[in-house]
Coordinates of C-alpha atoms and ligand atoms in Angstrom, one line a residue:
M23 CA -14.7 20.1 -6.8
F24 CA -15.7 16.1 -7.4
V25 CA -13.0 14.1 -8.7
L26 CA -14.0 10.4 -9.4
G27 CA -10.9 8.1 -8.7
I28 CA -10.3 4.7 -9.9
E29 CA -7.4 2.5 -9.2
T30 CA -7.2 -1.1 -10.8
S31 CA -3.4 -2.3 -10.4
C32 CA -3.4 -5.2 -9.3
D33 CA -6.1 -7.5 -8.1
E34 CA -8.8 -4.7 -6.4
T35 CA -11.4 -2.7 -8.6
S36 CA -12.1 0.0 -7.3
A37 CA -13.7 3.7 -7.7
S38 CA -14.2 6.2 -5.2
V39 CA -15.2 10.2 -5.0
V40 CA -13.6 12.6 -3.6
S41 CA -14.2 16.3 -2.5
E42 CA -12.4 19.2 -1.2
H43 CA -10.4 18.8 2.1
F44 CA -9.9 15.3 1.1
R45 CA -13.6 14.5 2.1
V46 CA -14.6 10.7 0.8
Q47 CA -18.0 10.8 -0.8
S48 CA -18.0 7.7 -1.2
Q49 CA -15.5 4.4 -1.9
V50 CA -15.8 1.1 -3.6
V51 CA -13.6 -1.7 -3.1
L52 CA -13.9 -5.0 -5.1
S53 CA -11.0 -8.1 -4.3
Q54 CA -11.1 -10.3 -6.6
M55 CA -11.6 -13.7 -4.3
E56 CA -10.5 -15.7 -7.3
H57 CA -6.9 -15.8 -7.5
S58 CA -7.0 -17.2 -3.5
D59 CA -6.8 -21.0 -4.9
F60 CA -3.5 -20.2 -7.1
G61 CA -1.5 -18.5 -3.8
G62 CA -1.0 -15.6 -6.0
V63 CA -2.9 -12.7 -8.6
V64 CA -3.3 -14.5 -12.2
P65 CA -2.7 -11.4 -14.4
E66 CA -4.6 -12.7 -17.4
I67 CA -7.5 -13.4 -14.6
A68 CA -7.3 -10.4 -12.8
S69 CA -7.4 -7.8 -16.1
R70 CA -10.5 -9.7 -17.4
L71 CA -12.5 -9.0 -14.0
H72 CA -11.8 -5.6 -13.8
S73 CA -13.0 -5.3 -17.7
R74 CA -16.1 -7.5 -16.5
N75 CA -16.5 -4.9 -12.9
I76 CA -15.1 -1.7 -13.6
H77 CA -18.5 -0.1 -15.2
S78 CA -21.0 -0.9 -12.4
V79 CA -18.2 -0.3 -9.7
V80 CA -17.9 3.6 -11.1
N81 CA -21.5 3.9 -11.1
K82 CA -22.0 2.4 -7.4
A83 CA -19.3 5.0 -6.7
I84 CA -21.5 7.8 -8.2
Q85 CA -24.9 6.6 -6.5
D86 CA -23.4 6.2 -3.0
A87 CA -22.1 9.5 -3.4
N88 CA -25.4 11.0 -4.7
L89 CA -24.2 12.3 -7.2
S90 CA -24.8 11.7 -11.4
L91 CA -21.6 11.4 -14.0
L92 CA -22.6 15.2 -14.4
D93 CA -21.9 16.3 -11.4
I94 CA -17.4 14.9 -11.8
D95 CA -15.6 17.5 -12.9
G96 CA -12.5 15.5 -13.0
I97 CA -11.0 11.8 -13.3
A98 CA -7.9 10.6 -11.7
V99 CA -6.6 7.0 -12.7
T100 CA -3.6 5.1 -11.3
Y101 CA -1.0 4.2 -14.6
G102 CA 1.8 2.4 -12.9
P103 CA 3.4 0.4 -10.9
G104 CA 1.3 -2.3 -11.1
L105 CA 0.1 -5.2 -13.8
I106 CA 0.1 -4.2 -17.2
G107 CA -3.3 -5.7 -18.5
S108 CA -4.9 -4.3 -14.9
L109 CA -3.7 -0.5 -15.4
V110 CA -4.8 -0.7 -19.2
V111 CA -8.6 -1.4 -18.5
G112 CA -8.7 1.3 -15.5
L113 CA -6.7 4.0 -17.7
M114 CA -8.5 2.9 -20.7
Y115 CA -11.9 3.4 -19.2
A116 CA -10.8 6.7 -17.5
K117 CA -9.9 8.1 -21.1
G118 CA -13.2 7.1 -22.6
L119 CA -15.2 8.5 -19.6
A120 CA -13.5 11.7 -19.4
Q121 CA -13.3 12.0 -23.2
S122 CA -17.0 11.7 -23.1
M123 CA -17.9 13.7 -20.3
N124 CA -15.6 17.0 -21.8
I125 CA -13.9 16.5 -18.3
P126 CA -10.2 16.3 -17.7
Y127 CA -8.4 13.2 -16.6
I128 CA -4.9 12.8 -15.0
G129 CA -2.9 9.5 -14.9
I130 CA -1.7 9.2 -11.0
N131 CA 1.6 7.2 -9.8
H132 CA -0.1 4.5 -7.5
L133 CA 2.9 5.3 -4.8
E134 CA 1.8 8.8 -4.3
G135 CA -2.0 7.4 -4.5
H136 CA -0.5 5.7 -0.9
I137 CA 1.2 8.4 0.0
F138 CA -2.1 10.6 -0.2
S139 CA -4.1 7.7 1.9
I140 CA -3.0 9.8 4.8
F141 CA -4.5 13.3 3.8
L142 CA -7.9 11.2 3.9
T143 CA -7.6 10.6 7.3
Y144 CA -5.6 13.6 8.4
P145 CA -6.1 16.1 5.9
E146 CA -4.4 18.9 8.2
L147 CA -1.2 17.3 7.6
K148 CA 1.2 19.3 5.9
P149 CA 5.0 18.0 4.6
P150 CA 7.8 17.5 5.1
I151 CA 6.6 14.2 6.3
L152 CA 8.9 11.2 6.4
F153 CA 7.1 8.2 4.7
L154 CA 7.5 4.2 5.7
L155 CA 5.7 2.8 1.9
A156 CA 5.2 -1.1 3.1
S157 CA 3.0 -2.8 0.6
G158 CA 3.0 -6.3 -1.0
G159 CA 5.5 -4.6 -4.2
H160 CA 7.0 -1.5 -2.6
T161 CA 9.0 -1.2 0.8
E162 CA 10.3 2.4 0.7
I163 CA 11.2 5.2 2.6
I164 CA 10.1 8.2 0.8
L165 CA 10.9 11.9 2.2
M166 CA 7.4 13.9 1.1
K167 CA 9.7 17.3 0.8
D168 CA 6.3 19.2 -0.3
F169 CA 3.0 18.1 -2.1
G170 CA 4.5 16.3 -5.2
E171 CA 8.1 16.5 -4.6
Y172 CA 9.4 12.9 -3.6
E173 CA 13.3 11.4 -2.2
V174 CA 13.7 8.2 -1.6
L175 CA 16.4 7.3 1.1
G176 CA 15.5 3.3 1.3
H177 CA 14.0 0.7 -0.3
T178 CA 14.1 -2.7 -0.5
V179 CA 17.1 -4.8 -2.3
D180 CA 14.9 -8.0 -3.0
D181 CA 11.2 -8.9 -1.6
A182 CA 8.8 -5.9 -0.5
A183 CA 7.3 -7.1 3.1
G184 CA 3.7 -7.7 2.2
E185 CA 5.7 -10.2 -0.1
C186 CA 7.4 -11.5 2.9
F187 CA 4.5 -12.0 4.7
D188 CA 2.7 -13.7 1.9
K189 CA 5.0 -16.2 1.0
V190 CA 5.8 -16.9 4.5
A191 CA 2.1 -17.5 5.0
K192 CA 1.9 -19.6 2.3
M193 CA 4.9 -22.1 3.8
L194 CA 2.6 -22.4 6.8
G195 CA -1.0 -23.2 4.6
L196 CA -2.0 -20.1 5.6
P197 CA -4.8 -18.6 2.0
Y198 CA -3.7 -15.4 0.0
P199 CA -2.9 -12.9 0.8
G200 CA -1.1 -13.7 4.0
G201 CA -0.6 -10.7 5.9
P202 CA -3.6 -10.2 7.4
Y203 CA -3.8 -14.3 8.9
I204 CA -0.3 -13.7 10.2
D205 CA -1.0 -10.4 11.8
K206 CA -4.3 -12.1 13.6
L207 CA -2.5 -15.8 14.5
A208 CA 0.7 -13.9 16.0
K209 CA -1.2 -12.8 18.6
H210 CA -1.9 -16.2 19.8
G211 CA 2.1 -17.1 19.7
D212 CA 5.2 -16.2 21.9
E213 CA 7.6 -13.6 19.6
N214 CA 10.5 -14.9 21.3
F215 CA 10.1 -18.4 20.4
V216 CA 12.6 -18.7 17.5
E217 CA 15.5 -16.0 17.3
F218 CA 14.9 -15.6 13.6
P219 CA 17.8 -12.7 12.3
V220 CA 16.8 -9.4 12.3
P221 CA 17.6 -8.5 8.3
Q222 CA 20.1 -5.8 7.5
H223 CA 21.1 -3.8 4.6
G224 CA 22.8 -0.5 4.6
N225 CA 21.9 2.5 6.5
F226 CA 18.0 3.0 5.1
N227 CA 17.5 0.0 2.8
F228 CA 15.8 -3.3 3.4
S229 CA 16.5 -7.2 2.6
F230 CA 13.8 -9.6 3.0
S231 CA 14.4 -13.1 1.3
G232 CA 17.2 -14.0 3.9
L233 CA 14.2 -13.7 6.5
K234 CA 12.1 -15.8 4.3
T235 CA 14.4 -18.9 3.6
A236 CA 15.4 -18.5 7.5
V237 CA 11.8 -19.7 8.2
L238 CA 11.9 -22.0 5.3
Y239 CA 15.3 -24.0 6.8
Y240 CA 13.4 -23.8 9.9
L241 CA 10.1 -25.1 9.1
N242 CA 12.2 -27.7 7.0
K243 CA 14.3 -28.7 9.9
H244 CA 11.3 -29.5 12.2
P245 CA 9.0 -32.2 12.1
K246 CA 5.2 -31.5 10.8
G247 CA 3.7 -32.3 14.4
F248 CA 6.0 -30.0 16.2
V249 CA 5.3 -26.9 13.3
E250 CA 1.5 -27.4 14.0
E251 CA 2.0 -27.4 17.4
H252 CA 4.2 -24.1 17.5
K253 CA 2.8 -22.7 14.2
N254 CA 1.5 -19.5 16.1
D255 CA 4.6 -19.0 18.0
I256 CA 7.1 -19.3 14.4
I257 CA 4.7 -16.9 13.0
A258 CA 4.9 -14.6 16.1
S259 CA 9.1 -14.6 16.0
F260 CA 8.8 -14.0 12.2
Q261 CA 6.3 -11.2 12.4
K262 CA 9.2 -9.9 15.0
A263 CA 11.8 -9.6 13.1
L264 CA 10.3 -8.3 9.9
V265 CA 8.6 -5.4 11.9
E266 CA 12.0 -4.7 14.0
A267 CA 13.5 -4.3 11.0
L268 CA 11.8 -1.9 9.3
C269 CA 11.4 0.3 12.8
D270 CA 14.8 0.1 12.9
R271 CA 15.4 1.8 9.3
M272 CA 12.7 4.5 10.3
R273 CA 14.8 5.5 13.6
K274 CA 17.8 6.1 11.5
A275 CA 15.8 8.1 8.9
I276 CA 14.0 10.1 11.2
A277 CA 17.8 10.9 13.1
Y278 CA 19.3 11.4 9.5
T279 CA 16.4 14.3 8.2
N280 CA 15.2 15.6 11.8
V281 CA 11.7 15.2 10.4
K282 CA 9.7 14.8 12.9
K283 CA 6.4 14.3 11.4
V284 CA 6.3 10.0 10.3
A285 CA 3.1 8.3 8.4
I286 CA 3.6 4.5 7.6
V287 CA 1.2 3.6 4.6
G288 CA 0.6 0.4 2.4
G289 CA -1.0 -2.4 2.8
V290 CA 1.3 -3.4 5.2
S291 CA 0.4 -1.0 7.7
N292 CA -2.7 -2.4 8.5
N293 CA -0.5 -4.7 10.9
S294 CA -1.6 -4.6 14.3
Y295 CA 2.1 -5.5 15.9
L296 CA 3.7 -3.3 13.6
R297 CA 1.2 -0.5 14.9
E298 CA 2.2 -0.8 18.0
Q299 CA 6.2 -1.3 17.9
C300 CA 6.0 1.9 15.7
S301 CA 4.1 3.5 18.6
R302 CA 6.8 2.3 21.1
T303 CA 9.7 2.9 19.5
L304 CA 10.0 5.5 17.0
K305 CA 10.0 8.3 20.1
Q306 CA 9.6 11.7 20.3
T307 CA 7.7 11.6 16.8
E308 CA 4.4 12.8 15.5
L309 CA 3.5 9.2 14.4
Y310 CA 0.3 8.7 11.8
F311 CA -1.0 5.9 10.2
P312 CA -4.1 5.7 7.6
E313 CA -7.5 4.3 8.6
R314 CA -7.2 1.0 8.1
I315 CA -9.8 1.2 4.9
Y316 CA -7.3 3.2 3.2
T317 CA -4.3 1.1 4.0
T318 CA -4.6 -1.4 1.4
D319 CA -5.2 -0.4 -2.3
N320 CA -8.2 1.6 -2.9
A321 CA -9.3 4.9 -5.5
A322 CA -10.0 7.3 -2.6
M323 CA -6.3 7.5 -2.2
I324 CA -5.6 8.0 -6.4
G325 CA -8.6 10.3 -6.0
A326 CA -7.0 12.4 -3.3
A327 CA -3.9 12.6 -5.5
G328 CA -5.7 13.9 -8.2
L329 CA -7.8 16.6 -6.5
L330 CA -4.4 18.2 -5.8
R331 CA -3.2 17.6 -9.3
L332 CA -5.8 18.8 -10.8
K333 CA -6.7 21.4 -8.9
R334 CA -2.8 23.0 -9.6
G335 CA -4.3 22.5 -13.1
E336 CA -2.0 19.4 -14.4
R337 CA -3.7 17.4 -16.9
S338 CA -2.8 14.2 -19.0
P339 CA -2.7 13.4 -22.4
L340 CA -4.6 10.9 -24.1
S341 CA -1.2 9.5 -25.3
L342 CA -0.7 8.5 -21.9
A343 CA 0.5 5.0 -21.8
V344 CA 0.1 2.4 -18.8
K345 CA 3.9 2.2 -16.6
P346 CA 4.1 -1.5 -15.2
S347 CA 7.5 -0.2 -13.1
L348 CA 7.5 3.7 -12.0
Y349 CA 9.4 5.0 -9.3
I350 CA 7.9 7.7 -7.0
E351 CA 10.2 9.8 -8.0
E352 CA 8.6 10.1 -11.4
A353 CA 5.7 11.9 -9.6
N354 CA 8.2 14.5 -8.8
K355 CA 7.0 18.3 -10.6
Ligands
KG4_424 O1 -0.9 -2.0 -0.8 P1 -1.5 -3.5 -0.8 O2 -3.5 -3.1 -0.8 O3 -1.1 -3.7 -2.3 C1 0.5 -3.2 -3.2 O4 0.2 -2.5 -3.5 O5 1.0 -4.3 -3.3 O6 -0.3 -4.4 -0.2 C2 -1.4 -5.4 0.0 C3 -0.3 -6.2 1.0 C4 -0.3 -8.1 1.1 O7 1.0 -8.1 0.8 C5 -0.7 -8.2 2.6 O8 -0.6 -9.5 2.9 C6 -0.4 -7.0 2.9 O9 -0.5 -5.6 2.3 N1 -1.2 -6.6 4.8 C7 -0.6 -7.7 5.8 C8 -2.0 -6.8 6.4 N2 -3.0 -6.6 5.6 C9 -1.8 -6.6 4.4 N3 0.7 -7.3 6.1 C10 0.5 -7.5 7.2 N4 0.0 -7.5 8.4 C11 -1.5 -7.7 7.6 N5 -2.2 -7.3 8.6
ZN425 ZN1 -0.6 -0.7 -3.2

């Protein structure tokens, strides 16, 4: 079975062909660079660029898999959560293509897509699995009890982890998205230079806006020259506090659930310090990270979730509408 995955929930136009055992036959990701001058994604620009590029991105994914459109057995497309205008482009394109080819299609929850990114790297992995999903829009601890059966144990009460990375990066004059820049620069800094408070919020919840404000106050309190000289130290110290919060909540969730298989997914799971710290501190667990190409938004993860659901006989009606806000529990069977 060949499933065409389509992802347009934010600022990546992506298409991928996924086959049995979560095998990725091809993946094309077109990241929209046009937003970097604005310091964040401009929804209007994002949807126009998706419209312009989706057709060629899908064609390239099919060509790269050495297939023709006639070989595709089903389509999986993100229908939420995300930017409404961006989601509409992918969903309408998928519906049109499925209808014209007379093949089934299914709407996929983007959060479930991130969860399925782990099976692209570890196709044999089986639930129960405890997930930390940390991206630009979400930070959640999710227990996958079975395929398509999820329970949220904790979530952020304000900013997402990736959003916090990006906002702190912006304060320091780094380009958008800032997470990858922080990751790189922190390697040259002293993580113990400033003791930023490790955000606390109940047992399994996260709160990152206080940490962001603490960095802002620190920057405002110190002369520009000093900040410039110690930029990497400040960045490393901030990253340490944020990552410690993520690891701490995960330790508690592991103890509470007694689930030993732990996967960390989403754009922030790309972060090298997070990978190191989790490997060092989450003891007696089997720890899994997706390959880096599947951490940020991509269509292979959507194709993987779609493969499982289409094989189960699930279908979406043509009346399915985009859902800009959608919770992972809504993917429960
Ligand atoms: O999963 P994703 O592509 O999009 C959402 O669904 O939100 O995640 C994007 C987020 C951005 O906030 C970006 O700064 C962050 O992931 N990110 C990183 C790294 N790579 C991407 N954050 C920290 N370190 C990284 N290496
Ligand atoms: Zn995402």
